[in-house]
């Protein structure tokens, strides 16, 4: 299969993820969409790696997975903390950054 | 042990004493701090004697020993070591300084016993002795400057010792500022020496100087004049003398140690130490001698009129240092340093006696309020008369041999140097007068209330008051607190004063012309290259000078007797007759007012201008513009910070998309 299909799939997944991040209000879903974006990136990396016939892209993909794991830990930790403190699980209501 | 080992020990003991007192002030009981400090200085004195004995074993030509602990900085052309120079001059000085210091520590053990800052006092005092010995033993100009600055700090700390007293803290600042002027001169001199000769080391510099400079070359005169700025600031010579009378705000033993016997003679030591440079710049040496002469006459005239007991002795100190400066500047090195030694003895003694008198008067320092204390405090009276006799150069005392030898040398040197002889004798006449003015005013005459009480065994007590302003003191400062200590009742004070009285009388025996000349012989090892050192006047000329000096001293004392004892109204009549002169002298020739008008007021005016115009208008104006600009921009940009996380995300994604689009368009 041509590498183009993989890249197209990756782009579609990334767009879905980005759209989810922008549209949804639940922090949990936003986290899921972030994962989706990361894995879209991974897919592109692996596809290019195969097309070029070397392993560099795969190494990058592994590193991205590690980063994603860390990010999930922090993100889920934040969400649990929000839940415990009975804060609203809605990112639009968390406006502490307003200038 | 070698002489240099003893030299290091001399430095180590006071430093250890300082460390113990500085760290242990909270736990040291009673008078422990005082005894620790005294023991440290006593051990330093013993080591100094050790160095003296060790150096006497060596032949005269090889008595300049150096020792290095470690090297600060070594480079292509720079070579600065933590090194000491042990030679006859430095050994002579450390023996005198550590000896007198030990006695003054002993005196302080009792004198400051009721002070709340007892351990702090001894920590400072030990630190001072360490710094002074470092200054004396330094083997190069860098270490000299270190010691020089340390003693300046110690002096500041001890003048301001009673820090709740405003007059004391002001006096401390004054002393420090004027000393820093001197430090700057000294640093510049060292810089010039390094630039010309490429070394800071004494022996290297002095060996290279005669080949490098021709006599009276501009640069060597400049170096000497800069050295003189340092020397005069430290030794309170005109025009940098104004700090010393104010330094009397410190405790009396401090005045005895730092502002009479040791630190203020550092300038004399500096001139003597750098004699190879001064002999290459006779013009600078002559300037120095003339300033010394002017100082000795000026200060002696002030001492005639001032009524504060300690300030009279302070002006006397300035005057006597003037004699020393004249001595070392005209080449009478041995006589100059001999006078330094005998002055250390009798001036420390005079200050100690003054401390005892002030205690008996419950803190009063004004001699107008004293009188008739002779019967009440016989011991103090006897030792103070001894000190005054030595100061007035009464025949046979130490001051007699030392001062008149300087003047005899000046007469012998020929040329215009007779001016110094004449001026010196005029000064000597005033010295004899003011020395016995103190004695007759304090101990003779009608006994004052305090004296009568003391005769019945009651030491006067008073509400502690600042002797300068009359303000009631904060007794939290400690002294002048509940207790007063006089020599008659306190063994350590008695012992220290008795020892110094003995030395003031017999100290002159080490250098009787034609008999032993021990100091001339001993110091010769440091002045081997001097062209002037061996041009000593003949023994007959010396005795001639001593004879004239004796007559003049007796004349001064007799005049004082006439004015204050035989015809008690004379002083007041003289003051009425010469009102303008008296006003001039009481106001110390208006030097303070002059500096106030020349330096202080212009500086304040510049400061006020800088505050009103530069700070308020220029600086704050610029600041206001910048602040407004930042605030305006901030108001505009703040709108973007909505706090909606998803809005930020949109901006991020949109930004990346826009960037991607841009690159796509550019690349196609």
XYZ file of C-alpha atoms in Angstrom:
767
model
C 0.000 0.000 0.000
C 1.246 3.406 -0.849
C 2.534 5.533 2.037
C 0.071 8.256 1.040
C -2.872 6.286 2.499
C -1.191 6.017 5.841
C -0.416 9.710 5.886
C -3.982 10.545 4.919
C -5.287 8.323 7.721
C -2.865 9.963 10.109
C -4.021 13.430 9.064
C -7.666 12.451 9.505
C -6.998 11.042 12.975
C -5.055 14.186 13.911
C -7.871 16.417 12.693
C -10.409 14.414 14.697
C -8.209 14.722 17.771
C -7.671 18.447 17.315
C -11.357 18.992 16.747
C -12.149 17.047 19.886
C -9.747 19.136 21.929
C -11.315 22.302 20.625
C -14.932 21.296 20.893
C -15.354 19.062 23.909
C -15.512 20.465 27.432
C -14.874 17.412 29.520
C -11.211 17.242 30.536
C -11.257 13.472 30.262
C -12.327 13.597 26.644
C -9.829 16.299 25.873
C -7.144 14.004 27.240
C -8.360 11.180 25.019
C -8.289 13.484 22.002
C -4.748 14.504 22.841
C -3.778 10.830 22.842
C -5.430 10.516 19.474
C -3.323 13.356 18.101
C -0.160 11.836 19.453
C -0.944 8.464 17.955
C -1.755 10.086 14.621
C 1.746 11.468 14.754
C 3.078 8.029 15.630
C 1.317 6.508 12.688
C 2.912 9.015 10.324
C 6.327 8.419 11.847
C 6.091 4.658 11.474
C 4.759 4.972 7.933
C 7.621 7.198 6.855
C 10.072 4.948 8.616
C 8.886 2.007 6.591
C 8.833 4.020 3.346
C 12.451 5.123 3.875
C 13.512 1.672 4.980
C 15.239 2.705 8.226
C 14.394 2.647 11.933
C 14.683 6.270 12.933
C 10.977 6.985 12.727
C 10.192 3.952 14.855
C 12.573 5.160 17.532
C 10.777 8.468 17.552
C 7.465 6.715 17.817
C 8.697 4.840 20.893
C 9.800 8.084 22.485
C 6.429 9.663 21.748
C 4.771 6.736 23.496
C 6.877 7.292 26.569
C 5.988 10.978 26.568
C 2.335 10.118 26.052
C 2.416 7.752 29.017
C 3.888 10.451 31.233
C 1.374 12.967 30.023
C -1.504 10.635 30.751
C -0.230 10.101 34.271
C -0.100 13.833 34.905
C -3.347 14.549 33.115
C -5.314 11.810 34.862
C -3.772 12.896 38.160
C -5.075 16.395 37.560
C -8.499 15.152 36.666
C -8.684 12.958 39.773
C -7.601 15.941 41.869
C -10.283 18.095 40.307
C -12.824 15.389 40.960
C -11.780 15.018 44.577
C -12.003 18.727 45.247
C -15.442 18.672 43.664
C -14.479 21.145 40.993
C -16.676 21.224 37.925
C -15.414 18.797 35.281
C -15.745 21.472 32.608
C -12.723 23.266 31.208
C -14.716 26.372 30.403
C -15.384 26.948 34.062
C -11.721 26.739 35.035
C -10.780 30.310 34.162
C -7.978 31.042 36.612
C -5.722 32.107 33.746
C -7.849 35.074 32.752
C -5.737 38.246 32.566
C 63.107 28.757 66.960
C 63.991 31.172 64.255
C 63.072 34.828 64.355
C 60.449 34.386 61.636
C 58.716 31.586 63.552
C 58.444 33.953 66.480
C 57.095 36.523 64.027
C 54.258 34.200 63.005
C 53.551 33.405 66.652
C 53.292 37.123 67.383
C 50.516 37.265 64.808
C 48.858 34.026 65.869
C 48.231 34.720 69.567
C 46.119 37.884 69.207
C 44.161 36.215 66.411
C 43.404 33.244 68.665
C 42.379 35.569 71.487
C 40.115 37.434 69.107
C 38.554 34.171 67.922
C 37.858 32.930 71.457
C 36.321 36.211 72.609
C 34.348 36.716 69.425
C 32.838 33.223 69.489
C 32.541 32.712 73.229
C 31.164 36.067 74.336
C 27.927 34.494 75.457
C 29.442 31.855 77.714
C 32.564 33.535 79.117
C 31.886 34.257 82.795
C 32.860 37.431 84.671
C 36.204 38.823 83.690
C 37.273 35.719 81.718
C 37.153 37.532 78.391
C 39.488 40.189 79.728
C 41.994 37.712 81.064
C 41.910 35.684 77.838
C 42.561 38.821 75.812
C 45.348 39.916 78.135
C 46.951 36.471 78.077
C 46.861 36.402 74.266
C 48.651 39.736 74.048
C 51.047 38.732 76.814
C 52.020 35.647 74.804
C 52.427 37.809 71.712
C 54.745 40.059 73.711
C 56.744 37.038 74.858
C 57.052 35.918 71.224
C 58.141 39.404 70.214
C 60.885 39.239 72.843
C 61.789 35.826 71.397
C 62.102 37.373 67.953
C 64.257 40.135 69.418
C 66.606 37.647 71.050
C 66.742 35.512 67.910
C 67.549 38.452 65.678
C 70.263 39.719 68.004
C 72.128 36.446 67.431
C 72.664 37.342 63.802
C 75.352 39.669 62.446
C 74.176 43.228 61.786
C 74.357 42.843 57.981
C 71.990 39.872 57.819
C 69.165 40.820 60.123
C 66.516 41.141 57.419
C 64.644 37.851 57.447
C 61.600 36.981 55.381
C 59.165 34.117 55.614
C 56.218 33.202 53.429
C 53.156 31.271 54.486
C 51.655 30.972 51.053
C 51.487 32.816 47.761
C 48.342 34.800 47.065
C 48.952 35.411 43.433
C 51.806 34.456 41.186
C 51.783 35.388 37.539
C 54.111 36.467 34.784
C 54.818 39.778 36.489
C 52.800 39.624 39.686
C 54.076 37.995 42.817
C 52.114 38.647 45.998
C 52.868 36.549 49.040
C 51.464 36.244 52.520
C 54.918 36.960 53.804
C 56.442 38.748 56.767
C 59.647 40.720 57.057
C 61.385 40.391 60.395
C 64.100 42.999 60.674
C 65.296 45.273 63.479
C 62.708 47.950 62.680
C 59.718 45.610 62.667
C 60.998 43.747 65.724
C 61.455 47.034 67.579
C 57.917 48.035 66.687
C 56.286 44.717 67.602
C 58.051 44.686 70.966
C 56.789 48.192 71.763
C 53.284 47.594 70.417
C 52.704 44.206 71.998
C 54.249 45.320 75.300
C 52.140 48.463 75.643
C 49.077 46.575 74.370
C 49.502 43.902 77.017
C 49.548 46.545 79.777
C 46.514 48.327 78.354
C 44.613 45.042 78.136
C 45.487 44.477 81.766
C 44.152 47.927 82.646
C 40.949 47.312 80.684
C 40.263 44.095 82.586
C 39.237 46.206 85.549
C 38.312 49.475 83.884
C 35.560 48.052 81.688
C 34.399 45.426 84.173
C 30.864 46.826 84.454
C 30.396 47.249 80.707
C 27.834 45.017 79.061
C 29.977 44.752 75.946
C 32.928 43.347 77.909
C 33.753 40.377 75.636
C 32.970 42.380 72.516
C 35.421 44.991 73.721
C 38.205 42.479 74.170
C 37.442 40.805 70.861
C 37.795 44.160 69.113
C 40.909 45.006 71.072
C 42.597 41.703 70.244
C 41.622 42.133 66.625
C 43.183 45.564 66.676
C 46.453 44.236 68.073
C 46.495 41.472 65.470
C 45.950 43.991 62.665
C 48.567 46.358 64.011
C 51.144 43.583 64.257
C 50.210 42.454 60.752
C 50.798 45.989 59.512
C 54.192 46.043 61.197
C 55.351 42.595 60.141
C 54.052 42.741 56.563
C 56.744 41.910 54.039
C 55.130 43.644 51.087
C 52.879 46.559 50.303
C 49.802 44.414 49.731
C 49.901 42.903 53.194
C 50.718 46.342 54.590
C 47.533 47.704 53.042
C 45.571 44.787 54.498
C 46.874 45.526 58.000
C 46.411 49.248 57.407
C 42.734 48.795 56.537
C 42.172 46.338 59.411
C 43.471 48.775 62.019
C 41.261 51.438 60.447
C 38.258 49.199 60.959
C 39.275 48.263 64.507
C 39.670 51.942 65.295
C 36.204 52.653 63.903
C 34.640 49.805 65.850
C 36.225 50.890 69.112
C 35.513 54.617 68.746
C 31.868 53.724 68.169
C 32.005 51.129 70.943
C 29.211 52.815 72.945
C 26.958 52.719 69.956
C 23.933 54.241 71.656
C 25.860 57.473 71.964
C 25.284 59.572 68.867
C 28.471 61.553 69.309
C 30.429 58.281 69.398
C 28.984 56.841 66.202
C 29.511 60.137 64.392
C 33.099 60.291 65.605
C 33.633 56.720 64.413
C 32.360 57.568 60.958
C 34.541 60.656 60.818
C 37.620 58.648 61.730
C 36.767 55.974 59.201
C 36.182 58.393 56.339
C 39.433 60.269 56.930
C 41.310 57.004 57.265
C 39.886 55.841 53.965
C 41.271 58.982 52.322
C 44.644 57.816 53.605
C 44.030 54.265 52.394
C 43.386 55.569 48.909
C 46.687 57.442 48.965
C 48.512 54.354 50.125
C 46.896 52.137 47.492
C 47.815 54.593 44.751
C 51.377 54.741 46.058
C 51.595 50.943 45.969
C 50.197 50.972 42.445
C 52.806 53.469 41.277
C 55.571 51.493 42.949
C 54.399 48.356 41.179
C 54.164 50.125 37.840
C 57.665 51.541 38.151
C 59.513 48.689 39.815
C 57.350 45.647 39.045
C 57.150 44.365 42.588
C 55.284 44.792 45.841
C 57.963 43.173 47.949
C 59.749 45.575 50.318
C 63.258 44.267 49.869
C 62.953 43.977 46.074
C 61.517 47.483 45.804
C 64.119 49.055 48.067
C 66.958 47.276 46.277
C 65.730 48.327 42.827
C 64.729 51.906 43.659
C 68.188 53.581 43.671
C 69.008 52.235 40.189
C 65.592 52.979 38.773
C 65.000 56.510 40.016
C 67.205 59.536 39.907
C 67.093 61.818 42.925
C 63.967 63.984 43.057
C 62.547 62.470 39.877
C 58.886 63.437 39.518
C 57.457 59.963 39.911
C 59.331 59.132 43.091
C 58.182 62.422 44.627
C 54.635 61.503 43.621
C 54.996 58.091 45.249
C 56.316 59.642 48.447
C 53.573 62.255 48.578
C 50.933 59.540 48.142
C 52.566 57.541 50.917
C 52.414 60.687 53.022
C 48.674 61.007 52.435
C 48.302 57.548 53.970
C 50.742 58.272 56.762
C 49.195 61.625 57.662
C 45.644 60.324 57.701
C 46.630 57.523 60.065
C 48.906 59.673 62.175
C 46.497 62.629 62.355
C 48.813 65.206 60.861
C 47.614 68.434 59.251
C 45.300 68.681 57.399
C 43.874 65.226 58.153
C 44.010 65.489 61.953
C 40.395 66.354 62.794
C 39.330 62.793 63.515
C 41.716 62.157 66.386
C 40.268 64.548 69.006
C 36.801 63.192 68.213
C 38.114 59.645 68.545
C 38.210 60.314 72.289
C 34.554 59.247 72.297
C 35.823 55.681 72.633
C 36.577 54.061 75.988
C 39.654 55.584 77.628
C 41.886 52.483 77.306
C 41.115 52.546 73.580
C 42.329 56.124 73.435
C 45.452 54.990 75.253
C 46.121 52.028 72.985
C 44.962 53.008 69.521
C 44.780 56.767 69.520
C 47.973 57.455 71.432
C 50.436 54.600 71.713
C 50.194 52.409 68.650
C 47.946 52.898 65.626
C 48.526 56.610 65.165
C 52.260 55.988 65.006
C 51.760 53.729 61.971
C 52.368 56.726 59.724
C 55.750 57.277 61.338
C 56.516 53.612 60.834
C 55.494 53.854 57.169
C 57.824 56.791 56.525
C 60.660 54.997 58.310
C 59.951 51.753 56.492
C 60.012 53.361 53.048
C 63.090 55.482 53.815
C 64.910 54.442 50.585
C 62.161 56.168 48.613
C 62.140 59.243 50.818
C 65.898 59.583 50.560
C 65.481 59.548 46.767
C 62.866 62.298 47.068
C 64.319 64.847 49.495
C 61.667 67.355 48.439
C 58.889 65.064 49.620
C 60.785 64.380 52.833
C 61.145 68.118 53.452
C 57.434 68.684 52.794
C 56.709 65.945 55.277
C 59.015 67.504 57.865
C 57.420 70.930 57.464
C 53.937 69.487 57.828
C 55.130 67.671 60.934
C 56.459 70.936 62.328
C 53.248 72.821 61.518
C 51.240 70.032 63.139
C 53.268 69.949 66.301
C 52.941 73.702 66.797
C 49.263 73.785 65.862
C 48.292 70.874 68.099
C 50.331 72.147 71.038
C 48.574 75.510 70.760
C 45.167 73.803 70.814
C 46.165 71.815 73.872
C 46.727 75.105 75.694
C 43.081 76.113 75.489
C 40.917 72.992 75.235
C 39.265 72.028 78.523
C 38.246 68.421 77.882
C 40.790 66.258 79.693
C 40.992 63.547 77.043
C 41.042 66.037 74.178
C 43.993 67.887 75.686
C 45.913 64.627 75.715
C 44.690 63.900 72.181
C 46.074 67.207 70.908
C 49.252 66.442 72.778
C 49.398 63.135 70.885
C 49.031 64.899 67.542
C 51.794 67.268 68.586
C 54.152 64.516 69.695
C 53.563 62.569 66.488
C 54.529 65.790 64.734
C 57.926 65.487 66.425
C 58.260 61.893 65.236
C 57.297 62.837 61.681
C 59.887 65.612 61.709
C 62.428 63.100 63.025
C 61.943 60.349 60.464
C 61.578 62.891 57.635
C 64.853 64.662 58.263
C 66.730 61.385 58.698
C 66.817 61.115 62.475
C 65.366 57.615 62.222
C 66.718 56.226 65.472
C 65.674 59.329 67.403
C 62.240 59.340 65.751
C 61.558 55.716 66.641
C 63.018 56.224 70.094
C 60.525 59.030 70.614
C 57.786 56.749 69.294
C 58.671 54.253 72.017
C 58.916 56.702 74.907
C 55.751 58.449 73.705
C 53.947 55.107 73.724
C 54.924 54.691 77.371
C 54.095 58.117 78.753
C 51.062 58.819 76.596
C 49.455 55.477 77.427
C 50.191 56.290 81.047
C 48.597 59.728 80.782
C 45.456 58.285 79.241
C 45.227 55.571 81.893
C 45.567 58.193 84.615
C 42.954 60.303 82.854
C 40.646 57.274 82.840
C 41.136 56.870 86.548
C 40.431 60.574 87.128
C 37.332 60.487 84.921
C 36.029 57.503 86.870
C 36.610 59.350 90.123
C 34.676 62.289 88.674
C 31.810 59.934 87.702
C 32.288 60.517 83.989
C 33.048 64.239 83.909
C 35.864 65.101 81.520
C 35.943 68.872 81.829
C 39.025 70.021 83.733
C 37.188 73.219 84.685
C 35.098 71.067 87.007
C 38.069 69.234 88.503
C 40.524 70.210 91.168
C 42.283 69.090 94.314
C 42.180 65.390 93.543
C 45.746 64.948 94.797
C 44.844 63.787 98.299
C 41.900 61.692 97.185
C 43.823 59.637 94.642
C 47.523 59.763 95.542
C 48.611 56.924 93.283
C 46.940 58.349 90.191
C 48.404 61.746 91.011
C 51.927 60.356 91.272
C 51.821 58.369 88.024
C 50.130 61.157 86.116
C 52.780 63.603 87.263
C 55.343 61.050 86.099
C 53.696 60.879 82.706
C 53.469 64.653 82.479
C 57.131 64.986 83.399
C 58.079 62.600 80.610
C 55.788 64.443 78.189
C 57.281 67.778 79.174
C 60.762 66.262 78.691
C 61.846 66.810 82.267
C 65.563 65.972 82.529
C 66.193 62.277 83.039
C 62.814 61.021 81.849
C 62.361 59.058 78.622
C 60.756 61.958 76.749
C 63.737 64.138 77.573
C 66.225 61.917 75.768
C 64.024 61.108 72.804
C 62.507 64.462 71.846
C 65.627 66.523 72.227
C 67.638 64.050 70.207
C 65.402 64.732 67.195
C 65.950 68.459 67.603
C 69.691 68.014 68.078
C 69.799 66.042 64.823
C 67.911 68.819 63.020
C 70.397 71.395 64.281
C 73.290 69.198 63.228
C 71.923 68.577 59.724
C 72.631 72.187 58.709
C 70.944 74.184 55.955
C 67.434 75.356 56.740
C 66.906 72.473 59.142
C 67.546 74.819 62.077
C 63.894 75.841 61.604
C 62.881 72.473 62.991
C 65.102 72.926 66.015
C 63.652 76.342 66.804
C 60.072 75.246 66.078
C 60.581 72.100 68.116
C 61.770 74.066 71.119
C 58.808 76.446 70.865
C 56.589 73.350 70.805
C 58.480 71.976 73.793
C 57.766 75.143 75.757
C 54.043 74.768 75.056
C 54.266 71.054 75.869
C 55.718 71.746 79.289
C 52.994 74.289 79.905
C 49.972 72.248 78.851
C 51.259 69.054 80.467
C 51.343 70.782 83.827
C 48.193 72.721 83.117
C 46.465 69.333 83.324
C 48.298 68.403 86.514
C 47.722 71.688 88.323
C 44.118 71.978 87.266
C 43.203 68.406 88.168
C 45.267 67.672 91.262
C 46.010 71.045 92.805
C 43.680 73.814 93.938
C 40.520 73.622 95.981
C 39.156 70.034 96.171
C 35.849 69.663 94.336
C 32.892 67.812 95.865
C 33.850 64.508 94.253
C 37.412 64.795 95.580
C 36.219 65.468 99.128
C 33.832 62.531 98.989
C 36.585 60.268 97.730
C 38.848 61.362 100.583
C 36.185 59.906 102.853
C 36.107 56.726 100.822
C 32.999 57.414 98.738
C 33.483 57.078 95.023
C 31.211 59.621 93.362
C 28.288 58.363 91.359
C 26.213 60.342 88.959
C 23.443 59.828 86.488
C 25.515 58.738 83.465
C 25.706 61.616 81.011
C 27.464 62.186 77.720
C 30.468 64.372 78.565
C 30.166 66.193 75.238
C 26.502 67.052 75.142
C 25.382 66.516 78.712
C 22.573 64.223 77.545
C 21.557 61.481 79.924
C 22.998 58.189 78.704
C 21.158 55.033 77.893
C 22.579 52.762 80.574
C 21.888 49.710 78.436
C 25.109 50.641 76.710
C 26.854 49.577 79.893
C 29.594 52.017 80.701
C 29.495 54.592 82.093
C 27.255 52.347 84.110
C 26.790 51.576 87.731
C 30.439 50.993 88.574
C 33.458 53.224 88.250
C 36.964 51.937 88.549
C 39.922 53.923 89.805
C 43.511 52.814 90.000
C 43.630 53.067 93.795
C 41.067 50.309 94.159
C 41.680 47.986 91.218
C 44.820 45.909 91.178
C 45.064 45.342 87.373
C 44.810 49.083 86.676
C 47.300 49.829 89.412
C 49.748 47.268 88.022
C 49.526 48.485 84.428
C 49.986 52.112 85.432
C 52.873 51.364 87.763
C 54.670 49.433 85.015
C 54.208 52.252 82.508
C 55.254 54.891 85.033
C 58.438 52.935 85.627
C 59.068 52.681 81.875
C 58.345 56.383 81.359
C 61.059 57.252 83.822
C 63.757 54.745 82.946
C 62.850 54.066 79.287
C 65.261 56.767 78.233
C 68.173 54.772 79.603
C 68.327 52.635 76.458
C 69.605 55.580 74.453
C 71.717 58.000 76.437
C 74.016 59.859 74.055
C 77.602 58.717 74.361
C 76.692 56.075 76.925
C 74.845 53.217 75.267
C 72.923 54.340 72.107
C 71.228 50.932 72.036
C 68.421 51.937 69.671
C 70.770 53.549 67.169
C 72.879 50.417 67.124
C 69.945 48.028 66.959
C 67.964 49.789 64.225
C 71.071 50.154 62.095
C 70.371 46.708 60.609
C 67.271 48.115 58.896
C 68.926 51.303 57.675
C 72.130 49.900 56.183
C 71.581 51.639 52.837
C 70.605 54.970 54.329
C 72.833 57.927 53.567
C 71.516 59.894 56.527
C 71.468 57.291 59.256
C 75.071 57.624 60.283
C 75.243 61.394 60.081
C 74.644 61.572 63.788
C 75.470 64.690 65.752
C 78.455 64.417 68.032
C 77.880 63.442 71.634
C 78.722 66.972 72.754
C 76.164 68.467 70.342
C 73.605 65.973 71.579
C 74.150 66.991 75.179
C 74.018 70.646 74.190
C 70.583 70.024 72.652
C 69.510 68.084 75.732
C 70.644 70.957 77.922
C 68.616 73.528 75.985
C 65.651 71.144 76.037
C 65.926 70.772 79.807
C 65.905 74.528 80.329
C 62.883 74.952 78.066
C 60.962 72.126 79.712
C 61.587 73.598 83.154
C 60.549 77.007 81.844
C 57.253 75.591 80.565
C 56.545 73.789 83.829
C 57.452 76.862 85.859
C 55.127 79.048 83.771
C 52.294 76.612 84.324
C 53.031 76.676 88.064
C 52.988 80.450 88.030
C 49.739 80.682 86.110
C 47.735 77.965 87.831
C 49.157 77.592 91.344
C 51.100 80.656 92.409
C 48.662 83.222 90.984
C 45.398 81.396 90.333
C 43.640 84.334 88.613
C 46.220 84.642 85.861
C 44.594 82.235 83.428
C 41.280 84.069 83.465
C 43.076 87.414 83.096
C 45.023 86.088 80.112
C 41.855 84.811 78.491
C 40.219 88.240 78.888
C 43.292 89.967 77.536
C 43.674 87.729 74.474
C 40.036 86.923 73.816
C 40.341 86.427 70.012
C 43.365 84.134 70.355
C 41.625 82.100 73.019
C 38.499 81.775 70.899
C 40.618 80.638 67.961
C 42.375 78.005 70.050
C 39.247 76.777 71.836
C 37.662 76.269 68.426
C 40.794 74.397 67.293
C 41.640 76.961 64.633
C 38.205 76.375 63.058
C 39.390 73.341 61.111
C 36.115 71.510 61.615
C 34.157 74.553 60.471
C 36.464 74.926 57.462
C 35.905 71.340 56.380
C 32.245 71.767 57.066
C 32.142 74.695 54.635
C 34.512 73.215 52.061
C 33.469 69.582 51.949
C 30.383 68.800 53.948
C 28.077 71.609 52.824
C 28.994 71.374 49.101
C 28.496 67.607 49.256
C 25.099 68.083 50.865
C 24.216 70.714 48.256
C 25.222 68.387 45.422
C 23.210 65.623 47.041
C 20.177 67.859 47.360
C 20.509 68.930 43.715
C 20.797 65.295 42.658
C 17.717 64.461 44.679
C 15.592 67.402 43.548
C 16.589 67.520 39.886
C 18.281 64.318 38.793
C 16.240 61.893 40.862
C 12.828 63.556 41.033
C 12.653 65.016 37.523
C 14.957 63.032 35.248
C 15.017 59.544 36.696
C 11.471 59.431 37.976
C 10.261 61.069 34.721
C 11.858 58.367 32.603
C 10.503 55.728 34.918
C 6.983 57.172 34.658
C 7.094 57.112 30.831
C 8.296 53.528 30.759
C 5.681 52.451 33.279
C 2.868 54.116 31.324
C 4.027 52.528 28.068
C 4.148 49.061 29.586
C 0.777 49.527 31.259
C -0.851 50.716 28.000
C 0.440 47.811 25.973
C -0.579 45.468 28.766
C -4.165 46.768 28.738
C -4.439 46.040 25.036
C -2.876 42.592 25.162
C -4.776 41.519 28.276
C -7.899 41.004 26.180
C -6.343 37.878 24.660
C -6.025 36.240 28.061
C -9.617 35.102 28.377
C -8.952 32.157 30.640
C -10.767 29.771 28.265
C -8.367 26.866 27.855
C -10.024 25.863 24.625
C -9.513 29.351 23.222
C -5.792 28.966 23.843
C -5.864 25.618 22.146
C -7.630 27.158 19.194
C -5.033 29.870 18.934
C -2.312 27.230 19.067
C -3.859 25.043 16.388
C -4.838 28.019 14.282
C -1.346 29.449 14.586
C 0.262 26.202 13.481
C -2.202 25.876 10.624
C -1.456 29.435 9.496
C 2.269 28.791 9.725
C 1.893 25.574 7.718
C -0.135 27.370 5.091
C 2.448 30.125 4.856
C 5.284 27.663 4.281
C 3.223 25.764 1.726
C 2.593 28.958 -0.204
C 6.227 30.056 0.043
C 7.597 26.675 -1.090
C 5.291 26.244 -4.073
